[in-house]
XYZ file of C-alpha atoms in Angstrom:
734
model
C 143.291 138.278 -17.192
C 140.160 135.799 -16.798
C 141.471 132.809 -14.603
C 139.046 129.780 -13.692
C 138.126 130.162 -10.331
C 136.859 126.171 -9.587
C 139.496 124.135 -11.331
C 137.600 121.471 -9.446
C 134.494 121.739 -11.359
C 134.004 119.708 -14.390
C 134.449 121.805 -17.399
C 131.247 121.957 -19.581
C 128.949 119.036 -20.772
C 129.457 118.641 -24.719
C 125.941 120.160 -26.108
C 122.893 117.856 -26.359
C 122.245 116.108 -29.859
C 119.342 118.397 -30.130
C 120.390 121.838 -29.210
C 123.331 120.759 -31.738
C 120.731 120.068 -34.295
C 118.518 123.026 -33.671
C 121.967 124.971 -33.668
C 122.522 123.913 -37.442
C 119.048 124.541 -38.653
C 119.144 128.158 -37.167
C 122.513 129.974 -37.065
C 125.019 129.844 -38.609
C 128.918 129.231 -37.400
C 130.331 132.445 -36.033
C 132.664 133.975 -38.145
C 135.668 134.697 -35.429
C 137.487 132.237 -32.933
C 138.478 133.669 -29.087
C 141.405 135.110 -31.054
C 139.656 137.628 -33.075
C 136.157 139.024 -32.326
C 135.678 141.036 -35.730
C 135.806 144.374 -34.110
C 139.887 144.974 -34.227
C 139.973 142.904 -31.869
C 143.353 140.991 -30.381
C 144.319 138.061 -27.839
C 145.688 138.019 -24.295
C 147.377 134.817 -23.159
C 144.504 133.258 -21.660
C 142.340 133.622 -24.739
C 140.161 136.335 -24.233
C 139.127 139.048 -26.950
C 139.921 142.244 -26.141
C 139.745 145.203 -27.775
C 141.878 148.422 -28.884
C 139.811 151.402 -29.226
C 141.570 153.322 -31.413
C 141.329 151.512 -34.439
C 137.689 151.739 -34.937
C 137.305 155.045 -33.835
C 139.734 156.339 -36.393
C 138.384 154.003 -39.326
C 134.602 155.095 -38.479
C 135.297 158.740 -38.809
C 136.938 158.620 -41.936
C 134.574 156.538 -43.643
C 131.285 158.062 -42.227
C 132.145 161.312 -41.814
C 135.258 162.419 -43.956
C 136.655 165.901 -43.474
C 133.164 168.457 -43.312
C 134.473 171.082 -41.455
C 130.735 171.439 -40.080
C 131.101 175.544 -41.016
C 127.851 175.371 -42.445
C 125.901 174.111 -39.411
C 123.788 177.008 -37.986
C 125.577 177.129 -34.855
C 128.836 178.335 -36.929
C 126.644 181.874 -36.939
C 126.349 182.516 -33.392
C 130.382 181.323 -32.724
C 131.217 184.564 -31.549
C 128.759 185.825 -29.510
C 128.677 182.189 -27.506
C 132.099 182.457 -27.114
C 132.225 185.920 -25.613
C 129.300 184.519 -23.479
C 130.546 181.471 -21.596
C 134.348 184.086 -21.365
C 132.060 186.463 -19.778
C 129.944 184.063 -17.443
C 130.880 181.125 -14.965
C 127.401 179.024 -16.490
C 125.904 179.446 -19.398
C 122.523 177.341 -20.747
C 122.353 176.615 -24.487
C 119.316 175.676 -26.431
C 120.231 174.223 -29.267
C 117.494 172.533 -31.798
C 117.858 169.422 -33.446
C 120.555 169.808 -36.438
C 122.302 173.194 -34.594
C 125.554 171.313 -34.546
C 125.625 172.563 -30.876
C 127.385 168.833 -29.567
C 130.264 168.518 -32.403
C 131.162 172.320 -32.649
C 130.710 174.318 -29.748
C 133.406 172.451 -28.285
C 135.817 172.913 -30.821
C 135.081 176.715 -30.756
C 136.200 176.155 -26.945
C 139.623 174.600 -28.165
C 140.532 177.009 -30.365
C 139.574 180.294 -27.986
C 142.201 178.547 -25.761
C 140.768 176.236 -23.344
C 143.161 173.638 -22.784
C 140.872 170.981 -21.382
C 137.012 170.306 -22.121
C 134.860 167.696 -20.733
C 131.867 166.876 -22.872
C 129.047 164.610 -20.906
C 127.286 162.192 -22.949
C 123.799 160.319 -21.433
C 125.034 156.717 -23.729
C 128.093 155.341 -25.174
C 127.407 155.302 -28.591
C 127.088 158.969 -28.265
C 130.145 159.696 -26.841
C 131.856 157.492 -28.708
C 130.447 158.529 -32.535
C 131.021 162.084 -31.722
C 134.208 162.058 -30.773
C 135.091 160.261 -33.538
C 133.469 162.715 -36.162
C 135.017 165.662 -34.027
C 138.472 164.065 -34.541
C 137.256 163.559 -38.384
C 136.954 167.489 -38.569
C 139.903 168.347 -36.693
C 142.212 166.058 -39.117
C 143.429 163.875 -36.318
C 142.965 160.646 -34.506
C 140.465 159.465 -32.302
C 142.408 159.678 -28.965
C 144.797 162.573 -29.664
C 143.384 165.832 -29.411
C 139.784 164.265 -29.538
C 139.086 161.020 -27.375
C 136.417 159.841 -25.731
C 136.057 157.476 -22.353
C 133.494 155.068 -21.558
C 133.525 152.088 -19.291
C 136.106 149.502 -20.265
C 137.240 151.796 -22.962
C 139.208 154.836 -22.351
C 140.548 155.931 -25.769
C 142.446 159.199 -24.572
C 146.341 159.915 -24.392
C 148.395 162.751 -22.320
C 147.685 165.421 -25.283
C 144.016 164.789 -25.000
C 142.138 168.156 -24.767
C 138.460 167.343 -25.306
C 137.269 164.456 -23.772
C 133.480 162.956 -24.784
C 132.994 161.100 -21.662
C 129.463 159.525 -19.898
C 128.215 161.511 -17.258
C 128.470 158.228 -15.354
C 132.651 158.694 -16.015
C 132.862 161.597 -15.338
C 130.676 160.956 -11.456
C 133.275 158.504 -10.686
C 136.375 160.958 -11.693
C 134.583 163.470 -9.500
C 134.718 161.015 -6.367
C 138.543 161.615 -6.102
C 138.519 165.153 -7.672
C 135.000 167.031 -6.555
C 136.469 170.350 -7.612
C 136.963 169.129 -11.189
C 140.612 170.659 -11.347
C 141.333 168.837 -14.449
C 138.964 171.203 -16.600
C 138.396 174.355 -17.945
C 135.154 173.783 -19.232
C 132.479 170.913 -18.373
C 129.814 170.648 -21.277
C 126.753 168.810 -19.928
C 125.226 167.730 -23.211
C 121.722 166.278 -23.594
C 121.029 167.689 -19.989
C 117.174 167.259 -20.568
C 117.452 163.698 -20.129
C 117.872 164.460 -16.532
C 119.615 161.217 -15.343
C 120.832 160.613 -11.794
C 124.647 160.904 -12.411
C 123.608 164.409 -14.468
C 121.549 165.916 -11.599
C 124.369 164.678 -8.992
C 127.038 166.418 -11.439
C 124.955 169.474 -11.363
C 124.493 169.899 -8.139
C 128.331 169.280 -7.983
C 129.043 171.797 -10.376
C 126.909 174.408 -8.562
C 128.818 174.361 -5.001
C 132.303 173.340 -7.165
C 135.049 175.961 -5.364
C 137.084 175.713 -9.092
C 136.641 179.647 -9.588
C 137.481 179.193 -13.031
C 135.836 176.949 -14.306
C 132.945 177.335 -16.979
C 129.927 175.470 -17.191
C 127.692 174.697 -20.290
C 124.515 173.138 -20.250
C 122.908 172.416 -23.456
C 120.486 170.426 -24.699
C 117.598 170.485 -28.036
C 114.485 170.051 -25.515
C 115.331 172.183 -22.422
C 113.363 174.180 -19.796
C 115.663 176.888 -20.252
C 114.562 179.074 -17.180
C 114.200 176.038 -14.646
C 118.192 175.503 -15.146
C 118.898 179.188 -15.516
C 117.173 179.619 -12.336
C 119.458 176.905 -10.866
C 122.832 178.450 -11.245
C 121.562 181.831 -10.209
C 120.475 183.801 -13.435
C 122.634 182.062 -15.955
C 121.942 183.341 -19.542
C 120.346 181.276 -21.864
C 121.500 181.381 -25.551
C 118.846 180.091 -28.077
C 120.076 178.659 -31.613
C 117.865 177.713 -34.345
C 118.275 174.168 -36.043
C 118.963 173.087 -39.407
C 115.686 170.829 -39.543
C 114.248 169.904 -42.657
C 110.125 169.259 -42.543
C 108.485 166.153 -40.843
C 105.307 165.229 -41.391
C 103.381 163.939 -38.791
C 100.920 161.235 -39.592
C 98.969 159.599 -35.789
C 97.303 156.501 -36.100
C 93.357 156.384 -37.036
C 92.252 154.469 -33.747
C 94.511 152.989 -30.677
C 96.441 149.950 -31.523
C 96.255 147.271 -29.185
C 99.696 146.186 -29.649
C 101.991 148.925 -30.233
C 105.222 146.624 -31.528
C 102.999 144.484 -33.896
C 101.873 147.534 -34.976
C 105.300 149.216 -35.287
C 105.997 146.384 -37.682
C 102.993 146.624 -39.517
C 103.849 150.582 -40.282
C 107.156 149.657 -41.751
C 105.942 146.959 -43.869
C 102.985 149.441 -45.081
C 106.249 152.001 -45.707
C 108.113 149.536 -47.638
C 105.141 148.299 -49.759
C 103.381 151.838 -50.550
C 106.025 154.515 -50.328
C 108.019 155.864 -52.831
C 111.135 157.973 -51.124
C 113.359 154.892 -50.765
C 114.733 156.682 -47.587
C 115.676 154.356 -44.528
C 113.526 153.758 -41.905
C 114.081 154.516 -38.173
C 111.179 152.465 -36.161
C 111.385 153.230 -32.549
C 110.472 150.055 -30.207
C 110.924 149.339 -26.090
C 113.754 146.868 -25.803
C 116.012 144.281 -27.281
C 113.725 141.343 -27.616
C 111.083 143.417 -29.385
C 113.591 144.745 -31.572
C 115.352 141.250 -32.604
C 111.928 140.283 -33.077
C 110.816 143.494 -34.851
C 114.248 142.589 -37.310
C 113.500 138.482 -37.996
C 109.787 139.922 -39.337
C 110.992 142.535 -41.760
C 113.678 140.233 -42.781
C 110.995 137.357 -43.680
C 109.159 140.177 -45.283
C 111.825 140.612 -47.249
C 112.356 137.699 -49.677
C 114.208 139.426 -52.380
C 116.851 140.383 -50.183
C 116.868 144.443 -50.983
C 116.573 145.714 -47.479
C 119.528 146.293 -44.915
C 117.498 145.363 -41.491
C 119.903 146.330 -38.434
C 118.892 146.571 -34.836
C 120.662 149.373 -32.525
C 120.133 149.234 -28.614
C 122.633 149.428 -25.947
C 123.828 145.947 -25.187
C 124.728 145.310 -29.383
C 128.711 146.038 -29.617
C 130.509 148.906 -30.967
C 131.060 147.418 -34.576
C 127.430 146.245 -34.606
C 126.176 149.768 -33.541
C 128.343 150.825 -36.040
C 126.762 149.166 -38.668
C 124.016 151.590 -38.283
C 125.857 154.395 -39.740
C 127.519 153.075 -42.441
C 127.075 154.045 -46.117
C 124.500 150.911 -47.534
C 123.806 150.867 -51.397
C 120.474 148.927 -49.789
C 117.619 150.732 -48.189
C 117.974 150.365 -44.572
C 115.165 149.696 -41.964
C 116.583 150.333 -38.152
C 115.060 149.379 -35.310
C 116.329 151.246 -32.299
C 115.370 152.031 -28.605
C 115.563 155.620 -27.285
C 119.328 155.358 -27.825
C 118.884 157.289 -31.235
C 116.707 159.818 -30.073
C 119.013 162.160 -29.393
C 122.997 163.316 -30.603
C 123.333 160.430 -32.893
C 122.673 161.299 -36.543
C 121.634 158.486 -38.929
C 122.519 159.923 -42.529
C 119.419 159.116 -45.109
C 116.551 158.698 -42.791
C 113.360 159.678 -44.615
C 110.447 157.776 -42.367
C 110.068 157.024 -38.345
C 108.130 155.168 -37.019
C 107.200 155.994 -33.247
C 105.733 153.075 -30.954
C 104.644 155.960 -27.932
C 106.425 153.522 -25.391
C 109.608 153.327 -23.362
C 111.006 151.264 -20.400
C 111.841 153.035 -17.082
C 112.164 151.578 -13.923
C 110.106 152.869 -11.080
C 110.682 152.794 -7.162
C 108.180 152.768 -4.914
C 109.881 154.243 -1.846
C 107.400 152.978 0.882
C 107.169 149.613 -0.362
C 111.102 149.391 -1.154
C 110.363 147.862 -4.201
C 111.816 148.746 -7.868
C 109.722 147.784 -10.812
C 110.926 147.873 -14.619
C 107.597 149.742 -16.565
C 106.930 149.869 -20.238
C 105.435 153.275 -20.006
C 104.405 155.766 -22.588
C 106.949 158.173 -23.580
C 106.637 162.419 -23.015
C 106.129 164.799 -25.487
C 109.802 165.577 -25.668
C 110.269 162.380 -26.705
C 107.729 162.547 -29.360
C 109.539 165.318 -30.692
C 112.781 164.062 -31.057
C 111.672 161.065 -32.209
C 110.151 162.912 -35.274
C 112.871 165.181 -35.451
C 115.189 162.294 -36.335
C 113.581 161.955 -39.604
C 114.500 165.569 -41.195
C 118.301 165.762 -39.842
C 119.570 165.224 -44.071
C 116.365 165.705 -46.004
C 112.519 166.290 -45.745
C 110.758 162.826 -44.205
C 107.626 161.561 -41.978
C 107.036 160.452 -39.057
C 104.586 157.303 -38.676
C 102.905 157.649 -34.775
C 101.395 154.676 -34.024
C 99.292 155.996 -31.721
C 96.485 158.736 -31.526
C 96.457 162.271 -31.987
C 94.681 162.048 -28.535
C 97.077 159.947 -26.848
C 100.163 162.197 -27.794
C 97.971 164.987 -26.338
C 97.948 163.431 -22.930
C 101.274 162.855 -22.917
C 103.767 164.496 -20.059
C 105.311 167.200 -21.494
C 108.737 166.532 -20.424
C 110.441 162.789 -19.033
C 109.921 162.267 -15.741
C 114.068 162.794 -14.201
C 115.384 159.722 -12.830
C 116.289 160.768 -9.500
C 111.895 161.395 -8.847
C 111.522 157.920 -9.901
C 113.979 155.704 -9.138
C 115.860 153.783 -5.865
C 118.207 156.739 -4.820
C 120.151 154.698 -2.570
C 123.379 154.406 -3.777
C 123.042 158.388 -4.800
C 122.300 159.387 -1.354
C 126.094 157.111 -0.653
C 127.653 159.291 -3.158
C 126.546 162.130 -1.538
C 127.717 161.034 1.733
C 131.009 159.871 0.489
C 131.594 163.712 -1.394
C 130.945 164.911 2.219
C 127.262 166.362 2.112
C 125.899 165.600 5.549
C 122.937 164.052 6.289
C 120.586 167.422 6.962
C 122.086 168.663 3.312
C 120.950 166.068 1.598
C 117.171 165.714 3.389
C 117.209 169.255 2.034
C 119.176 169.078 -1.534
C 118.455 171.945 -3.033
C 118.669 170.039 -6.686
C 117.010 171.132 -9.891
C 113.718 168.214 -8.924
C 114.587 167.343 -5.369
C 114.237 163.682 -4.358
C 110.871 163.302 -2.507
C 111.640 162.937 1.199
C 110.719 159.723 1.551
C 112.656 158.490 -1.015
C 115.502 160.118 0.661
C 114.190 158.825 4.097
C 114.003 155.353 2.926
C 117.638 155.674 0.743
C 118.673 156.670 4.434
C 117.418 153.977 6.389
C 118.773 151.486 4.065
C 122.351 152.798 4.373
C 122.248 152.206 8.351
C 120.334 148.958 7.864
C 124.022 148.083 5.658
C 126.100 149.307 8.348
C 127.405 152.609 5.738
C 125.861 154.968 7.830
C 126.823 155.382 11.473
C 124.404 156.311 14.349
C 125.364 159.881 13.986
C 124.017 159.580 10.277
C 127.813 159.820 9.167
C 129.394 157.684 6.493
C 130.979 154.533 7.677
C 134.232 152.799 6.946
C 132.268 150.050 5.230
C 130.054 152.777 3.411
C 132.675 154.189 2.395
C 134.222 150.893 1.100
C 130.835 149.927 -0.717
C 130.724 153.630 -2.383
C 134.141 152.886 -4.030
C 132.307 150.096 -5.505
C 130.588 150.967 -9.237
C 127.317 148.861 -8.028
C 124.105 149.442 -6.686
C 124.605 149.742 -3.050
C 123.053 146.340 -1.929
C 125.253 144.511 -4.073
C 128.117 146.115 -2.787
C 126.974 144.996 0.457
C 127.121 141.648 -0.501
C 130.155 141.703 -2.401
C 132.155 143.559 0.643
C 130.690 140.709 3.291
C 131.257 137.666 1.030
C 134.870 136.545 2.091
C 132.750 135.675 5.847
C 131.656 132.706 3.843
C 134.490 132.229 1.630
C 132.701 132.890 -1.916
C 133.964 136.489 -3.091
C 134.713 135.564 -6.542
C 131.459 133.602 -6.954
C 129.561 136.468 -5.722
C 131.679 139.084 -8.177
C 130.505 136.845 -10.887
C 127.425 136.786 -9.919
C 126.812 140.605 -9.503
C 128.999 140.383 -12.642
C 126.153 138.840 -14.798
C 123.567 140.567 -13.073
C 125.038 144.020 -14.655
C 124.870 143.387 -18.528
C 121.916 142.092 -20.417
C 120.219 139.139 -20.503
C 123.606 136.760 -22.050
C 121.236 134.558 -23.672
C 120.077 135.002 -27.312
C 116.236 136.169 -27.425
C 114.904 136.237 -31.485
C 111.787 134.078 -31.312
C 113.095 131.553 -33.463
C 116.199 131.291 -31.341
C 113.652 130.880 -28.236
C 113.233 127.549 -27.629
C 116.984 126.480 -28.244
C 118.130 128.970 -25.549
C 115.711 127.912 -23.394
C 116.965 124.406 -24.134
C 120.735 125.475 -23.208
C 119.712 127.261 -20.315
C 118.340 124.470 -18.891
C 121.757 122.703 -19.514
C 122.958 125.278 -16.428
C 119.944 125.655 -14.311
C 119.984 124.764 -10.590
C 117.145 123.914 -8.761
C 117.808 125.798 -5.626
C 117.972 129.309 -7.383
C 119.629 131.462 -10.130
C 122.291 133.163 -8.137
C 124.084 129.379 -8.719
C 122.742 128.671 -12.467
C 124.546 132.475 -13.243
C 127.657 131.620 -11.344
C 127.786 128.287 -13.059
C 127.588 130.177 -16.429
C 130.259 132.733 -15.406
C 132.449 129.776 -14.199
C 132.187 127.920 -16.904
C 132.848 130.842 -18.965
C 135.891 131.425 -17.290
C 137.079 127.566 -18.011
C 136.370 128.301 -21.767
C 138.309 131.232 -21.983
C 141.209 128.984 -20.723
C 143.822 126.804 -22.329
C 142.025 123.544 -21.272
C 138.567 124.659 -22.477
C 137.357 125.102 -26.132
C 137.433 129.071 -26.269
C 134.814 131.950 -25.515
C 133.544 132.221 -29.113
C 133.092 128.575 -29.422
C 131.601 127.955 -25.621
C 128.890 130.953 -26.300
C 128.139 129.517 -29.739
C 127.235 125.981 -28.503
C 125.364 127.406 -25.517
C 123.382 130.109 -27.309
C 125.316 132.665 -25.470
C 125.646 136.301 -26.614
C 129.887 136.639 -26.396
C 130.056 140.266 -26.112
C 127.667 140.337 -22.524
C 129.108 137.192 -21.401
C 132.993 138.873 -21.671
C 131.412 142.436 -20.696
C 130.462 140.232 -17.361
C 133.945 139.030 -17.401
C 135.491 142.457 -17.484
C 132.836 144.003 -14.709
C 133.766 140.718 -12.377
C 137.412 141.654 -12.822
C 136.867 145.221 -12.033
C 135.357 144.474 -8.795
C 137.824 141.924 -7.879
C 140.669 144.456 -8.896
C 138.849 147.352 -6.449
C 138.283 144.858 -3.249
C 141.919 143.982 -3.641
C 142.672 148.034 -3.833
C 140.423 148.302 -0.738
C 143.206 145.149 1.148
C 139.803 143.350 1.149
C 139.914 139.286 0.452
C 139.386 139.167 -3.032
C 141.108 135.534 -3.429
C 139.548 132.710 -1.876
C 139.957 128.943 -1.121
C 138.454 126.343 -3.442
C 135.003 125.228 -2.482
C 134.277 122.102 -4.388
C 130.176 122.773 -3.969
C 129.770 126.910 -2.997
C 125.682 126.753 -4.057
C 124.853 126.903 -0.646
C 127.291 129.457 0.246
C 126.186 131.613 -2.459
C 122.718 131.386 -1.739
C 123.757 132.934 1.915
C 125.389 135.611 0.567
C 123.021 136.814 -1.479
C 120.819 136.281 1.568
C 122.552 138.105 3.888
C 123.538 141.043 1.604
C 119.979 141.482 0.696
C 118.866 141.353 4.332
C 115.107 142.116 5.185
C 114.460 144.199 2.177
C 114.558 141.670 -0.555
C 112.938 138.464 0.536
C 109.409 137.188 -0.251
C 107.398 134.477 1.414
C 105.252 131.805 -0.074
C 101.016 132.126 -0.175
C 100.181 129.757 -2.471
C 102.346 127.664 -5.612
C 103.966 130.322 -7.480
C 102.519 133.081 -5.835
C 104.537 135.219 -2.927
C 104.093 138.314 -0.518
C 107.179 140.673 -0.105
C 108.179 141.451 3.542
C 107.927 144.735 3.010
C 104.471 145.955 1.734
C 102.874 142.567 1.434
C 102.907 142.640 -2.342
C 101.548 139.832 -3.798
C 104.276 138.779 -6.736
C 104.605 135.753 -8.845
C 107.927 133.940 -10.036
C 109.504 135.472 -13.199
C 108.836 132.834 -15.641
C 112.573 132.518 -16.460
C 113.037 131.558 -12.323
C 114.652 128.082 -11.947
C 112.868 128.200 -8.221
C 109.286 125.730 -8.469
C 107.477 127.702 -6.171
C 107.045 124.417 -4.313
C 106.840 123.636 -0.319
C 110.391 123.647 -0.267
C 110.809 127.267 -1.723
C 108.806 129.085 1.253
C 111.279 131.701 1.301
C 113.111 133.510 -1.446
C 115.722 136.074 -1.938
C 115.200 138.086 -4.918
C 116.721 140.672 -7.113
C 114.120 142.440 -8.746
C 110.387 142.671 -9.148
C 109.357 143.270 -13.075
C 106.080 144.660 -13.682
C 104.346 142.698 -16.289
C 101.628 142.997 -19.125
C 98.422 144.916 -17.856
C 97.616 146.734 -14.549
C 96.268 143.579 -13.513
C 98.758 141.725 -14.049
C 100.778 141.173 -10.388
C 104.842 142.111 -10.394
C 106.944 138.991 -11.197
C 110.296 138.236 -9.026
C 113.001 138.268 -11.341
C 116.416 136.195 -10.096
C 114.956 133.961 -7.391
C 117.108 132.076 -5.086
C 115.950 129.600 -1.850
C 115.920 131.335 1.478
C 116.928 128.389 4.209
C 114.138 128.692 7.002
C 116.984 128.875 9.916
C 119.017 131.838 8.012
C 115.018 133.843 8.186
C 115.004 132.522 11.969
C 118.609 133.704 13.048
C 117.843 137.234 10.348
C 114.649 137.624 13.198
C 116.841 137.942 15.754
C 119.982 139.838 14.424
C 120.779 143.195 12.573
C 123.739 143.676 10.435
C 125.289 146.180 12.828
C 124.463 143.140 15.860
C 127.018 140.931 14.472
C 130.243 141.008 15.458
C 132.949 140.493 13.162
C 135.955 138.137 13.177
C 139.072 138.825 13.916
C 141.224 138.591 11.598
C 138.361 140.297 9.787
C 140.750 143.163 7.040
C 137.238 145.096 7.493
C 136.700 144.821 11.289
C 136.415 148.621 11.998
C 133.696 149.023 9.759
C 131.673 146.741 11.830
C 130.565 148.224 14.887
C 128.938 146.041 17.716
C 125.677 147.624 19.028
C 123.961 145.910 21.856
C 121.643 148.583 22.847
C 119.983 148.056 19.762
C 116.316 146.449 20.148
C 116.140 144.575 16.746
C 112.680 142.769 17.154
C 111.777 146.143 17.147
C 113.786 147.030 13.642
C 112.025 143.924 12.218
C 108.680 145.346 13.315
C 108.968 148.661 11.476
C 110.186 147.027 8.411
C 108.099 143.987 7.923
C 104.208 143.622 7.428
C 102.530 142.148 10.359
C 101.840 139.446 8.023
C 105.725 138.627 7.467
C 106.322 138.282 10.853
C 103.449 135.857 11.501
C 105.145 133.799 8.781
C 108.039 133.927 10.683
C 106.703 133.007 13.831
C 104.981 129.595 12.133
C 108.389 128.463 11.323
């Protein structure tokens, strides 16, 4: 299943003695080997773990939910009205308050009414899995039979499955092949208020679907119902009350300088002072904060009477399931906004809300995307507080003041208004939208015109759109790859440098969370392990080295994937997921007829750097202005190198290609360029004299029809329009 891609490389070296000593002090040995990963796993013939989806889903439903039919939920009182309304109208908007039972019961109503195929979308993997397990239990069937779920790399359905809980991304992939939603009688868009790009695109496709018998149900607990109703030409709106116990809201008396520390301190105060022994659910913004908080509370709990658990998207299903399992101990759960909606954790009496979340924001004019920690919306604050009142009365402690809360935005900003929509526009083109239709897209919240123009310009630059604004063959190939448009372009042309497999591995590593352990007490050990792989010319080579050694360990000659990850302080699940992404990309290339197997190269470092330089083209370059500081070429923004990068910022690193810019700390902090590699000056000079559509493909290139030479193009004029005068001057000085 996973085969090493560079047999000529030496196998991974032994862990240094200091690292081994650190590991023994700070970490217990793994409980499983490569032949089993602890959550219903078995191994393929190369020793890599894989999971049989049915096993834990059905077990979880039995242990967690029993056979409760859900008839006591408020939505049952409206069953007949809901069914009749859906029968009478093509689109129905349902606003169901927290605890109403809409996500589990309404799909069952439709099955019992005779609808043969129902899809219910969820914004997160954990929601799709837990809801399908619960509904299967209520219906007395095994997950994967009548009820199943489909998420990335895990499809627990069968030919007899009538109700599928799917992530919005999975349903969108199906739409690329069948835009009319013909396989379904009913499509339910649940938690529509989250407004991901995939959800907005699905709503756009559902509005123009020619499938006349298709029923569409839009559901959420906090929803601007009139807005959705107007978008679907006056669709009826049904209101369902929730089963919510009273929740007391307590705000902090004064602002906290550090929301993460304040959240941990509030959890400690609850454990010391509150009489109720109910579970505690505390919201933070990311994995590192959560792991540090868990470690701090474990140290605080000297008697070991607590069960301290993390909950975030990068955790494996088995680790996420622990949050829902019954426990005699009081649970303290630190989570991201993954637990805001669609997930019920029984026994939660206290919620601690940090008031922040991580969001990506894209500057269309500067063509720079940054990951920022920002305040949540009032709608999110209500959802978080509601987690404390699902099964009994509770309290919500907000570590921010009431004045801060009153200044929050009412609703969360839709992703389409704050993100890079290049891939979104590419999907619309693939679905038959013209550039004119995209520029005048009648969405719930149409993307800003500068963002649309920037996306179209980027796609033209990458060769995905021809001069007439139509999707090119190259763009069609890009759309078939389930990755960002720029990365898809990088992968498709990697075969010209004979590094397709290496580039696929690096892109896979960029598609999963940080593979190195990130708790505070293990960070130094992980940093030393990272140094073991670090390459001075850039992080893309470092990621390739890690993936290559991991694939070697998965084979018969290596020490096994689990032991390799343990020795080098790597998350085994993250590495396994990256290997799956790599395999998926290579298989997709084979289906497209593109070369996916390349000849062995003893040292692919320079070619790998050049492949990502070509892929990013003129968009993700920066030039050095002083040690460690750079300016981006598209807007002249001052940036520094991220602390994790292998690039030193010396004179040798005058030009770098970067993956993303990450916002840091306060407003005065400059963005940090993350995942950087050195760009050779001769590449920059060559770029200044050519564009992607100006180069002639090799005669034997199977993708040659996608590359159409354009001898009339004024490339210098094009570069002058795209880069700042200072960047052009930096090129001239080369």
